[in-house]
PDB file of C-alpha atoms in Angstrom:
ATOM      1  CA  UNK A   1      41.924 -26.346  25.855  1.00  0.00           C
ATOM      2  CA  UNK A   2      38.491 -25.758  24.305  1.00  0.00           C
ATOM      3  CA  UNK A   3      39.607 -26.904  20.851  1.00  0.00           C
ATOM      4  CA  UNK A   4      41.497 -29.854  22.311  1.00  0.00           C
ATOM      5  CA  UNK A   5      38.302 -30.988  24.021  1.00  0.00           C
ATOM      6  CA  UNK A   6      36.381 -30.700  20.746  1.00  0.00           C
ATOM      7  CA  UNK A   7      39.008 -32.748  18.907  1.00  0.00           C
ATOM      8  CA  UNK A   8      38.851 -35.414  21.604  1.00  0.00           C
ATOM      9  CA  UNK A   9      35.061 -35.701  21.697  1.00  0.00           C
ATOM     10  CA  UNK A  10      33.579 -34.913  18.279  1.00  0.00           C
ATOM     11  CA  UNK A  11      33.306 -37.164  15.169  1.00  0.00           C
ATOM     12  CA  UNK A  12      36.120 -36.872  12.602  1.00  0.00           C
ATOM     13  CA  UNK A  13      33.974 -35.408   9.803  1.00  0.00           C
ATOM     14  CA  UNK A  14      32.703 -32.664  12.151  1.00  0.00           C
ATOM     15  CA  UNK A  15      36.282 -31.845  13.154  1.00  0.00           C
ATOM     16  CA  UNK A  16      37.379 -31.653   9.511  1.00  0.00           C
ATOM     17  CA  UNK A  17      34.505 -29.313   8.578  1.00  0.00           C
ATOM     18  CA  UNK A  18      34.210 -27.085  11.642  1.00  0.00           C
ATOM     19  CA  UNK A  19      37.811 -26.866  12.885  1.00  0.00           C
ATOM     20  CA  UNK A  20      39.953 -27.412   9.802  1.00  0.00           C
ATOM     21  CA  UNK A  21      37.654 -25.677   7.272  1.00  0.00           C
ATOM     22  CA  UNK A  22      37.275 -28.670   4.959  1.00  0.00           C
ATOM     23  CA  UNK A  23      35.056 -28.061   1.931  1.00  0.00           C
ATOM     24  CA  UNK A  24      34.250 -31.745   1.534  1.00  0.00           C
ATOM     25  CA  UNK A  25      30.548 -32.572   1.718  1.00  0.00           C
ATOM     26  CA  UNK A  26      29.438 -34.942   4.439  1.00  0.00           C
ATOM     27  CA  UNK A  27      28.935 -38.442   3.079  1.00  0.00           C
ATOM     28  CA  UNK A  28      27.963 -41.929   4.184  1.00  0.00           C
ATOM     29  CA  UNK A  29      26.415 -42.621   7.563  1.00  0.00           C
ATOM     30  CA  UNK A  30      25.329 -39.672   9.654  1.00  0.00           C
ATOM     31  CA  UNK A  31      25.839 -41.526  12.914  1.00  0.00           C
ATOM     32  CA  UNK A  32      29.446 -42.639  12.596  1.00  0.00           C
ATOM     33  CA  UNK A  33      30.601 -45.483  14.821  1.00  0.00           C
ATOM     34  CA  UNK A  34      27.096 -46.965  15.017  1.00  0.00           C
ATOM     35  CA  UNK A  35      25.803 -50.226  13.586  1.00  0.00           C
ATOM     36  CA  UNK A  36      23.466 -52.984  14.735  1.00  0.00           C
ATOM     37  CA  UNK A  37      26.216 -54.784  16.677  1.00  0.00           C
ATOM     38  CA  UNK A  38      28.165 -51.832  18.097  1.00  0.00           C
ATOM     39  CA  UNK A  39      28.775 -50.836  21.706  1.00  0.00           C
ATOM     40  CA  UNK A  40      25.515 -48.875  21.701  1.00  0.00           C
ATOM     41  CA  UNK A  41      23.393 -52.031  22.083  1.00  0.00           C
ATOM     42  CA  UNK A  42      22.994 -53.297  25.643  1.00  0.00           C
ATOM     43  CA  UNK A  43      21.265 -56.194  27.351  1.00  0.00           C
ATOM     44  CA  UNK A  44      18.207 -55.300  29.465  1.00  0.00           C
ATOM     45  CA  UNK A  45      18.909 -54.465  33.097  1.00  0.00           C
ATOM     46  CA  UNK A  46      16.925 -52.911  35.976  1.00  0.00           C
ATOM     47  CA  UNK A  47      16.893 -49.151  35.343  1.00  0.00           C
ATOM     48  CA  UNK A  48      17.453 -47.196  38.591  1.00  0.00           C
ATOM     49  CA  UNK A  49      14.315 -45.398  39.721  1.00  0.00           C
ATOM     50  CA  UNK A  50      16.055 -42.024  40.020  1.00  0.00           C
ATOM     51  CA  UNK A  51      17.125 -41.910  36.351  1.00  0.00           C
ATOM     52  CA  UNK A  52      15.250 -39.278  34.359  1.00  0.00           C
ATOM     53  CA  UNK A  53      12.592 -39.807  31.691  1.00  0.00           C
ATOM     54  CA  UNK A  54      12.611 -38.226  28.226  1.00  0.00           C
ATOM     55  CA  UNK A  55       9.994 -38.942  25.549  1.00  0.00           C
ATOM     56  CA  UNK A  56      10.520 -37.847  21.957  1.00  0.00           C
ATOM     57  CA  UNK A  57       7.567 -37.883  19.548  1.00  0.00           C
ATOM     58  CA  UNK A  58       7.600 -37.725  15.750  1.00  0.00           C
ATOM     59  CA  UNK A  59       3.899 -37.783  14.783  1.00  0.00           C
ATOM     60  CA  UNK A  60       3.033 -39.484  11.523  1.00  0.00           C
ATOM     61  CA  UNK A  61      -0.201 -40.226   9.718  1.00  0.00           C
ATOM     62  CA  UNK A  62       0.125 -42.488   6.733  1.00  0.00           C
ATOM     63  CA  UNK A  63       3.824 -42.487   7.718  1.00  0.00           C
ATOM     64  CA  UNK A  64       4.782 -44.153  10.986  1.00  0.00           C
ATOM     65  CA  UNK A  65       4.357 -42.303  14.249  1.00  0.00           C
ATOM     66  CA  UNK A  66       7.440 -42.806  16.395  1.00  0.00           C
ATOM     67  CA  UNK A  67       7.468 -42.416  20.173  1.00  0.00           C
ATOM     68  CA  UNK A  68      10.924 -42.988  21.660  1.00  0.00           C
ATOM     69  CA  UNK A  69      11.292 -43.452  25.418  1.00  0.00           C
ATOM     70  CA  UNK A  70      14.662 -42.671  26.982  1.00  0.00           C
ATOM     71  CA  UNK A  71      16.051 -42.915  30.491  1.00  0.00           C
ATOM     72  CA  UNK A  72      18.832 -40.501  31.432  1.00  0.00           C
ATOM     73  CA  UNK A  73      21.628 -41.589  33.767  1.00  0.00           C
ATOM     74  CA  UNK A  74      23.629 -39.414  36.155  1.00  0.00           C
ATOM     75  CA  UNK A  75      26.246 -38.734  33.463  1.00  0.00           C
ATOM     76  CA  UNK A  76      23.722 -37.417  30.934  1.00  0.00           C
ATOM     77  CA  UNK A  77      23.782 -40.553  28.768  1.00  0.00           C
ATOM     78  CA  UNK A  78      20.577 -41.476  26.943  1.00  0.00           C
ATOM     79  CA  UNK A  79      19.304 -45.054  27.126  1.00  0.00           C
ATOM     80  CA  UNK A  80      16.485 -45.887  24.689  1.00  0.00           C
ATOM     81  CA  UNK A  81      14.273 -48.343  26.549  1.00  0.00           C
ATOM     82  CA  UNK A  82      11.088 -48.594  24.451  1.00  0.00           C
ATOM     83  CA  UNK A  83       9.406 -47.475  21.249  1.00  0.00           C
ATOM     84  CA  UNK A  84       6.041 -47.065  19.568  1.00  0.00           C
ATOM     85  CA  UNK A  85       6.420 -47.268  15.780  1.00  0.00           C
ATOM     86  CA  UNK A  86       3.283 -47.670  13.650  1.00  0.00           C
ATOM     87  CA  UNK A  87       1.634 -45.979  10.625  1.00  0.00           C
ATOM     88  CA  UNK A  88      -2.061 -45.166  10.175  1.00  0.00           C
ATOM     89  CA  UNK A  89      -2.875 -45.165  13.861  1.00  0.00           C
ATOM     90  CA  UNK A  90      -5.504 -43.200  15.780  1.00  0.00           C
ATOM     91  CA  UNK A  91      -4.112 -40.657  18.290  1.00  0.00           C
ATOM     92  CA  UNK A  92      -6.011 -42.346  21.129  1.00  0.00           C
ATOM     93  CA  UNK A  93      -4.113 -45.587  20.450  1.00  0.00           C
ATOM     94  CA  UNK A  94      -0.805 -43.712  20.742  1.00  0.00           C
ATOM     95  CA  UNK A  95      -1.821 -41.947  23.930  1.00  0.00           C
ATOM     96  CA  UNK A  96      -3.102 -45.169  25.509  1.00  0.00           C
ATOM     97  CA  UNK A  97       0.247 -46.813  24.796  1.00  0.00           C
ATOM     98  CA  UNK A  98       2.112 -43.824  26.244  1.00  0.00           C
ATOM     99  CA  UNK A  99       0.056 -43.910  29.435  1.00  0.00           C
ATOM    100  CA  UNK A 100       0.865 -47.594  29.879  1.00  0.00           C
ATOM    101  CA  UNK A 101       4.597 -47.136  29.388  1.00  0.00           C
ATOM    102  CA  UNK A 102       5.442 -43.689  30.777  1.00  0.00           C
ATOM    103  CA  UNK A 103       4.905 -42.077  34.190  1.00  0.00           C
ATOM    104  CA  UNK A 104       3.540 -38.808  32.793  1.00  0.00           C
ATOM    105  CA  UNK A 105       4.292 -36.687  35.858  1.00  0.00           C
ATOM    106  CA  UNK A 106       7.999 -37.525  35.846  1.00  0.00           C
ATOM    107  CA  UNK A 107       8.727 -37.315  32.115  1.00  0.00           C
ATOM    108  CA  UNK A 108       9.785 -34.552  29.757  1.00  0.00           C
ATOM    109  CA  UNK A 109       8.106 -34.648  26.344  1.00  0.00           C
ATOM    110  CA  UNK A 110       9.549 -33.280  23.101  1.00  0.00           C
ATOM    111  CA  UNK A 111       7.451 -33.247  19.921  1.00  0.00           C
ATOM    112  CA  UNK A 112       7.592 -32.243  16.265  1.00  0.00           C
ATOM    113  CA  UNK A 113       5.100 -29.407  16.704  1.00  0.00           C
ATOM    114  CA  UNK A 114       4.091 -29.272  13.032  1.00  0.00           C
ATOM    115  CA  UNK A 115       1.311 -31.748  13.871  1.00  0.00           C
ATOM    116  CA  UNK A 116      -0.478 -29.089  15.888  1.00  0.00           C
ATOM    117  CA  UNK A 117      -3.721 -31.034  16.346  1.00  0.00           C
ATOM    118  CA  UNK A 118      -1.999 -33.965  18.039  1.00  0.00           C
ATOM    119  CA  UNK A 119       0.104 -31.607  20.184  1.00  0.00           C
ATOM    120  CA  UNK A 120      -3.053 -29.800  21.364  1.00  0.00           C
ATOM    121  CA  UNK A 121      -4.833 -33.101  22.037  1.00  0.00           C
ATOM    122  CA  UNK A 122      -1.982 -34.244  24.252  1.00  0.00           C
ATOM    123  CA  UNK A 123      -2.163 -31.074  26.319  1.00  0.00           C
ATOM    124  CA  UNK A 124      -5.881 -30.282  26.473  1.00  0.00           C
ATOM    125  CA  UNK A 125      -7.362 -33.763  26.708  1.00  0.00           C
ATOM    126  CA  UNK A 126      -4.641 -35.718  28.506  1.00  0.00           C
ATOM    127  CA  UNK A 127      -2.573 -33.104  30.384  1.00  0.00           C
ATOM    128  CA  UNK A 128       0.690 -33.944  28.589  1.00  0.00           C
ATOM    129  CA  UNK A 129       2.586 -30.718  27.937  1.00  0.00           C
ATOM    130  CA  UNK A 130       5.207 -31.104  25.205  1.00  0.00           C
ATOM    131  CA  UNK A 131       8.228 -28.957  24.465  1.00  0.00           C
ATOM    132  CA  UNK A 132       8.743 -28.010  20.792  1.00  0.00           C
ATOM    133  CA  UNK A 133      11.518 -29.983  19.127  1.00  0.00           C
ATOM    134  CA  UNK A 134      14.593 -28.288  17.706  1.00  0.00           C
ATOM    135  CA  UNK A 135      13.942 -28.696  13.988  1.00  0.00           C
ATOM    136  CA  UNK A 136      17.111 -27.454  12.266  1.00  0.00           C
ATOM    137  CA  UNK A 137      18.143 -30.605  10.412  1.00  0.00           C
ATOM    138  CA  UNK A 138      21.821 -29.858   9.788  1.00  0.00           C
ATOM    139  CA  UNK A 139      22.643 -28.636  13.298  1.00  0.00           C
ATOM    140  CA  UNK A 140      20.422 -31.320  14.808  1.00  0.00           C
ATOM    141  CA  UNK A 141      22.235 -34.084  12.938  1.00  0.00           C
ATOM    142  CA  UNK A 142      25.607 -32.798  14.150  1.00  0.00           C
ATOM    143  CA  UNK A 143      24.474 -32.745  17.776  1.00  0.00           C
ATOM    144  CA  UNK A 144      22.910 -36.202  17.548  1.00  0.00           C
ATOM    145  CA  UNK A 145      26.029 -37.570  15.826  1.00  0.00           C
ATOM    146  CA  UNK A 146      28.114 -36.443  18.803  1.00  0.00           C
ATOM    147  CA  UNK A 147      25.998 -38.708  21.027  1.00  0.00           C
ATOM    148  CA  UNK A 148      26.724 -41.724  18.828  1.00  0.00           C
ATOM    149  CA  UNK A 149      30.462 -41.185  18.430  1.00  0.00           C
ATOM    150  CA  UNK A 150      32.452 -43.461  20.820  1.00  0.00           C
ATOM    151  CA  UNK A 151      34.858 -40.933  22.312  1.00  0.00           C
ATOM    152  CA  UNK A 152      38.246 -42.716  22.664  1.00  0.00           C
ATOM    153  CA  UNK A 153      39.157 -41.256  26.073  1.00  0.00           C
ATOM    154  CA  UNK A 154      35.682 -41.573  27.607  1.00  0.00           C
ATOM    155  CA  UNK A 155      35.282 -44.735  29.726  1.00  0.00           C
ATOM    156  CA  UNK A 156      32.106 -46.772  29.593  1.00  0.00           C
ATOM    157  CA  UNK A 157      29.601 -45.744  32.299  1.00  0.00           C
ATOM    158  CA  UNK A 158      29.940 -47.635  35.591  1.00  0.00           C
ATOM    159  CA  UNK A 159      26.487 -49.182  35.144  1.00  0.00           C
ATOM    160  CA  UNK A 160      27.654 -50.675  31.817  1.00  0.00           C
ATOM    161  CA  UNK A 161      30.505 -52.608  33.409  1.00  0.00           C
ATOM    162  CA  UNK A 162      28.260 -53.624  36.327  1.00  0.00           C
ATOM    163  CA  UNK A 163      25.261 -54.887  34.314  1.00  0.00           C
ATOM    164  CA  UNK A 164      26.510 -56.093  30.942  1.00  0.00           C
ATOM    165  CA  UNK A 165      27.975 -59.544  30.171  1.00  0.00           C
ATOM    166  CA  UNK A 166      31.744 -59.777  30.792  1.00  0.00           C
ATOM    167  CA  UNK A 167      32.334 -60.644  27.129  1.00  0.00           C
ATOM    168  CA  UNK A 168      30.690 -57.398  26.021  1.00  0.00           C
ATOM    169  CA  UNK A 169      32.628 -55.350  28.573  1.00  0.00           C
ATOM    170  CA  UNK A 170      35.888 -56.947  27.472  1.00  0.00           C
ATOM    171  CA  UNK A 171      35.077 -56.401  23.800  1.00  0.00           C
ATOM    172  CA  UNK A 172      34.261 -52.705  24.106  1.00  0.00           C
ATOM    173  CA  UNK A 173      36.162 -51.481  27.181  1.00  0.00           C
ATOM    174  CA  UNK A 174      39.045 -49.933  25.221  1.00  0.00           C
ATOM    175  CA  UNK A 175      37.014 -48.526  22.338  1.00  0.00           C
ATOM    176  CA  UNK A 176      35.651 -45.427  24.015  1.00  0.00           C
ATOM    177  CA  UNK A 177      32.085 -44.679  24.991  1.00  0.00           C
ATOM    178  CA  UNK A 178      29.156 -43.029  23.215  1.00  0.00           C
ATOM    179  CA  UNK A 179      26.467 -41.048  25.032  1.00  0.00           C
ATOM    180  CA  UNK A 180      23.514 -43.042  23.734  1.00  0.00           C
ATOM    181  CA  UNK A 181      22.544 -46.697  24.167  1.00  0.00           C
ATOM    182  CA  UNK A 182      19.719 -48.970  22.991  1.00  0.00           C
ATOM    183  CA  UNK A 183      18.218 -51.807  25.026  1.00  0.00           C
ATOM    184  CA  UNK A 184      18.232 -54.884  22.819  1.00  0.00           C
ATOM    185  CA  UNK A 185      14.818 -56.001  21.610  1.00  0.00           C
ATOM    186  CA  UNK A 186      13.018 -52.891  22.904  1.00  0.00           C
ATOM    187  CA  UNK A 187      13.599 -50.345  20.127  1.00  0.00           C
ATOM    188  CA  UNK A 188      14.546 -52.232  16.929  1.00  0.00           C
ATOM    189  CA  UNK A 189      12.843 -49.831  14.494  1.00  0.00           C
ATOM    190  CA  UNK A 190      14.587 -46.775  15.915  1.00  0.00           C
ATOM    191  CA  UNK A 191      17.949 -48.552  15.851  1.00  0.00           C
ATOM    192  CA  UNK A 192      17.415 -49.641  12.243  1.00  0.00           C
ATOM    193  CA  UNK A 193      16.335 -46.136  11.240  1.00  0.00           C
ATOM    194  CA  UNK A 194      19.497 -44.691  12.789  1.00  0.00           C
ATOM    195  CA  UNK A 195      21.678 -47.289  11.087  1.00  0.00           C
ATOM    196  CA  UNK A 196      20.138 -46.378   7.710  1.00  0.00           C
ATOM    197  CA  UNK A 197      20.412 -42.598   8.264  1.00  0.00           C
ATOM    198  CA  UNK A 198      22.668 -41.365   5.429  1.00  0.00           C
ATOM    199  CA  UNK A 199      23.810 -38.066   3.989  1.00  0.00           C
ATOM    200  CA  UNK A 200      22.232 -37.357   0.608  1.00  0.00           C
ATOM    201  CA  UNK A 201      24.838 -37.234  -2.158  1.00  0.00           C
ATOM    202  CA  UNK A 202      22.592 -35.006  -4.296  1.00  0.00           C
ATOM    203  CA  UNK A 203      21.581 -32.597  -1.518  1.00  0.00           C
ATOM    204  CA  UNK A 204      24.672 -31.562   0.472  1.00  0.00           C
ATOM    205  CA  UNK A 205      24.270 -31.416   4.265  1.00  0.00           C
ATOM    206  CA  UNK A 206      20.828 -33.015   4.126  1.00  0.00           C
ATOM    207  CA  UNK A 207      19.818 -36.558   5.119  1.00  0.00           C
ATOM    208  CA  UNK A 208      18.670 -38.914   2.382  1.00  0.00           C
ATOM    209  CA  UNK A 209      14.907 -39.359   2.372  1.00  0.00           C
ATOM    210  CA  UNK A 210      13.663 -42.697   3.633  1.00  0.00           C
ATOM    211  CA  UNK A 211      12.222 -44.369   6.703  1.00  0.00           C
ATOM    212  CA  UNK A 212      13.778 -41.776   8.975  1.00  0.00           C
ATOM    213  CA  UNK A 213      11.068 -41.314  11.609  1.00  0.00           C
ATOM    214  CA  UNK A 214      13.026 -43.122  14.319  1.00  0.00           C
ATOM    215  CA  UNK A 215      16.151 -41.123  13.521  1.00  0.00           C
ATOM    216  CA  UNK A 216      14.107 -37.909  13.607  1.00  0.00           C
ATOM    217  CA  UNK A 217      12.686 -38.718  17.041  1.00  0.00           C
ATOM    218  CA  UNK A 218      16.164 -39.498  18.279  1.00  0.00           C
ATOM    219  CA  UNK A 219      17.492 -36.244  16.802  1.00  0.00           C
ATOM    220  CA  UNK A 220      14.846 -34.292  18.715  1.00  0.00           C
ATOM    221  CA  UNK A 221      15.855 -36.035  21.950  1.00  0.00           C
ATOM    222  CA  UNK A 222      19.564 -35.314  21.545  1.00  0.00           C
ATOM    223  CA  UNK A 223      18.804 -31.632  20.928  1.00  0.00           C
ATOM    224  CA  UNK A 224      16.513 -31.181  23.935  1.00  0.00           C
ATOM    225  CA  UNK A 225      19.146 -30.025  26.431  1.00  0.00           C
ATOM    226  CA  UNK A 226      19.410 -33.415  28.092  1.00  0.00           C
ATOM    227  CA  UNK A 227      19.562 -33.094  31.881  1.00  0.00           C
ATOM    228  CA  UNK A 228      21.576 -35.643  33.818  1.00  0.00           C
ATOM    229  CA  UNK A 229      19.752 -37.365  36.660  1.00  0.00           C
ATOM    230  CA  UNK A 230      20.702 -36.503  40.226  1.00  0.00           C
ATOM    231  CA  UNK A 231      22.955 -39.053  41.894  1.00  0.00           C
ATOM    232  CA  UNK A 232      21.413 -41.201  44.604  1.00  0.00           C
ATOM    233  CA  UNK A 233      23.125 -41.574  47.981  1.00  0.00           C
ATOM    234  CA  UNK A 234      25.304 -44.518  46.916  1.00  0.00           C
ATOM    235  CA  UNK A 235      26.422 -42.817  43.692  1.00  0.00           C
ATOM    236  CA  UNK A 236      27.054 -39.540  45.515  1.00  0.00           C
ATOM    237  CA  UNK A 237      29.311 -41.300  48.007  1.00  0.00           C
ATOM    238  CA  UNK A 238      31.215 -43.055  45.218  1.00  0.00           C
ATOM    239  CA  UNK A 239      31.618 -39.774  43.335  1.00  0.00           C
ATOM    240  CA  UNK A 240      32.970 -38.000  46.417  1.00  0.00           C
ATOM    241  CA  UNK A 241      35.432 -40.778  47.096  1.00  0.00           C
ATOM    242  CA  UNK A 242      36.857 -40.333  43.602  1.00  0.00           C
ATOM    243  CA  UNK A 243      36.495 -36.593  42.905  1.00  0.00           C
ATOM    244  CA  UNK A 244      35.901 -34.539  46.055  1.00  0.00           C
ATOM    245  CA  UNK A 245      39.015 -32.451  46.902  1.00  0.00           C
ATOM    246  CA  UNK A 246      38.180 -33.068  50.586  1.00  0.00           C
ATOM    247  CA  UNK A 247      37.799 -36.832  50.153  1.00  0.00           C
ATOM    248  CA  UNK A 248      40.707 -37.495  52.555  1.00  0.00           C
ATOM    249  CA  UNK A 249      38.371 -36.273  55.337  1.00  0.00           C
ATOM    250  CA  UNK A 250      35.365 -38.430  54.445  1.00  0.00           C
ATOM    251  CA  UNK A 251      36.092 -40.901  57.230  1.00  0.00           C
ATOM    252  CA  UNK A 252      35.696 -38.100  59.817  1.00  0.00           C
ATOM    253  CA  UNK A 253      32.271 -36.602  59.182  1.00  0.00           C
ATOM    254  CA  UNK A 254      32.708 -33.658  61.563  1.00  0.00           C
ATOM    255  CA  UNK A 255      36.032 -32.638  60.018  1.00  0.00           C
ATOM    256  CA  UNK A 256      34.627 -33.043  56.538  1.00  0.00           C
ATOM    257  CA  UNK A 257      31.595 -30.817  57.210  1.00  0.00           C
ATOM    258  CA  UNK A 258      33.787 -28.210  58.940  1.00  0.00           C
ATOM    259  CA  UNK A 259      36.148 -28.116  55.959  1.00  0.00           C
ATOM    260  CA  UNK A 260      33.204 -27.804  53.544  1.00  0.00           C
ATOM    261  CA  UNK A 261      31.807 -24.892  55.526  1.00  0.00           C
ATOM    262  CA  UNK A 262      35.195 -23.181  55.481  1.00  0.00           C
ATOM    263  CA  UNK A 263      35.468 -23.725  51.725  1.00  0.00           C
ATOM    264  CA  UNK A 264      32.013 -22.179  51.198  1.00  0.00           C
ATOM    265  CA  UNK A 265      33.048 -19.094  53.215  1.00  0.00           C
ATOM    266  CA  UNK A 266      36.234 -18.742  51.161  1.00  0.00           C
ATOM    267  CA  UNK A 267      34.299 -19.087  47.913  1.00  0.00           C
ATOM    268  CA  UNK A 268      31.759 -16.502  49.052  1.00  0.00           C
ATOM    269  CA  UNK A 269      34.523 -14.047  50.008  1.00  0.00           C
ATOM    270  CA  UNK A 270      36.250 -14.488  46.643  1.00  0.00           C
TER     271      UNK A 270
END
């Protein structure tokens, strides 16, 4: 069952290497199934307030600094909703932008800790405590690639079918669903960086050098142990109606609560 689940959910090149012991080097695009017109790109829509916040930071210098802002739905999908992407910028400019776009108290922050000065500034001067990013490039690429791969048997999230144009839903409804999405017009540099993220033919299992700062920030996010948001009352009710083994009792609240209490006692005894 474990291997069947891997075969159903992981990209083909990962399956060939990790499960079938292929000696072929990875080649081509790292994020298979992704391009600038794929299912990953969504029209803007009102993000529910209870969705989580995740901010991934790849500090630059003369290279661009990338700050990627994600919202996390109740299924653990990442939705990239905004970006900061500029070279040669003062840290105060970055922090000012972050304060205007992110509710600091509610967000998790992940950062490439090699820029220690900027990391310390965020904490000591502005009270933003960042978690260190997972920096292993090979393993990080594999994990991030699993977010991009449209898994054939995974349906699109309910919010996708509820908020996206009917033509888009019809076009992509039978093609499987990834676990990462990009709001159109809000994060073009990150999307372009991910589209251009290639395996290096001369350095096996390493990405080709280039404008990869957006892809790096995204890689850090996907490897940060993404936590799904808690369902609100409406979503919880819908989930119970579809998945709760006691859902046939939902219409009778007293019977439902009594059955739940009995189930808890049985579970505790076992």
